[in-house]
């Protein structure tokens, strides 16, 4: 499968131990500031379970995520309720750090 993401396969992304051990990715965020990605399971984010891995690691475990590359522009996220459900893409509205 051709690599269509704006980051190379060996570029780091944020994920969780659950995603690496097989939980489905239900939220994908494409950060506007540095174009990095996060692939999460939709549970409340706990930094204790956070992992930084190569994007290719997540995409090899969850190949259906390749469909997100053209859909999710920097500053946008996609979410779904489960595998096989459609992705909903929405613009991110982050609060400033000093808010």
XYZ file of C-alpha atoms in Angstrom:
99
model
C 0.000 0.000 0.000
C 1.382 3.417 -0.934
C 2.229 5.722 1.963
C -0.032 8.796 1.673
C 0.578 10.579 4.987
C 2.353 13.949 5.081
C 4.857 12.487 7.561
C 7.296 9.700 6.747
C 6.679 6.184 8.128
C 9.516 6.522 10.652
C 8.237 9.828 12.098
C 7.041 9.617 15.699
C 3.363 9.727 16.607
C 1.481 9.577 19.888
C -0.533 6.505 20.754
C -1.381 4.357 23.758
C -0.430 0.936 25.065
C -3.998 -0.195 24.350
C -3.708 0.689 20.643
C -0.378 -1.139 20.386
C -1.873 -4.220 22.034
C -4.897 -4.347 19.731
C -7.543 -1.852 20.864
C -9.123 -0.099 17.882
C -8.135 3.433 16.991
C -11.254 5.541 17.476
C -9.665 9.007 17.423
C -6.967 10.318 15.096
C -5.626 13.846 15.441
C -3.453 15.627 12.893
C -1.852 18.525 14.780
C -1.714 21.859 13.029
C 1.488 23.202 14.606
C 3.921 20.476 13.537
C 1.742 18.164 11.384
C 2.313 15.282 13.808
C -0.332 12.651 14.444
C -1.955 10.916 17.423
C -3.829 7.623 17.134
C -5.851 6.876 20.268
C -8.518 4.469 21.479
C -11.032 7.120 22.512
C -10.689 6.540 26.250
C -9.749 9.410 28.516
C -6.087 10.087 27.803
C -3.770 8.933 30.569
C -0.133 10.008 30.075
C 0.966 6.908 32.005
C -0.231 4.787 29.076
C 1.098 7.086 26.355
C 3.616 5.835 23.847
C 5.660 7.525 21.164
C 6.234 5.173 18.242
C 6.892 5.356 14.513
C 3.740 6.018 12.500
C 4.415 2.819 10.573
C 4.090 0.805 13.805
C 0.488 1.950 14.279
C -0.376 1.652 10.583
C 0.986 -1.912 10.411
C -1.251 -2.897 13.348
C -4.259 -0.931 12.081
C -4.024 -0.798 8.258
C -7.543 0.644 7.925
C -6.074 3.945 9.154
C -4.493 4.516 5.743
C -7.859 5.901 4.629
C -7.343 8.868 6.996
C -4.318 10.299 5.170
C -6.302 12.280 2.571
C -9.266 12.946 4.892
C -7.636 14.565 7.921
C -5.794 17.809 7.249
C -3.520 19.523 9.811
C -5.666 21.036 12.552
C -8.392 18.414 12.147
C -9.348 15.163 13.878
C -11.402 12.135 12.949
C -13.411 9.930 15.262
C -15.642 6.884 14.968
C -17.682 4.794 17.379
C -16.073 1.506 16.344
C -14.363 -0.449 13.610
C -16.506 -0.504 10.490
C -18.269 2.727 11.432
C -17.714 5.867 9.361
C -15.173 8.449 10.409
C -16.468 11.883 11.371
C -13.946 14.602 10.590
C -13.999 17.864 12.511
C -11.835 20.965 12.880
C -9.927 21.120 16.170
C -10.482 24.107 18.443
C -7.698 24.082 21.001
C -7.723 26.401 23.976
C -4.652 28.619 24.319
C -2.191 27.372 26.969
C -2.809 30.464 29.126
C -6.623 30.110 29.148
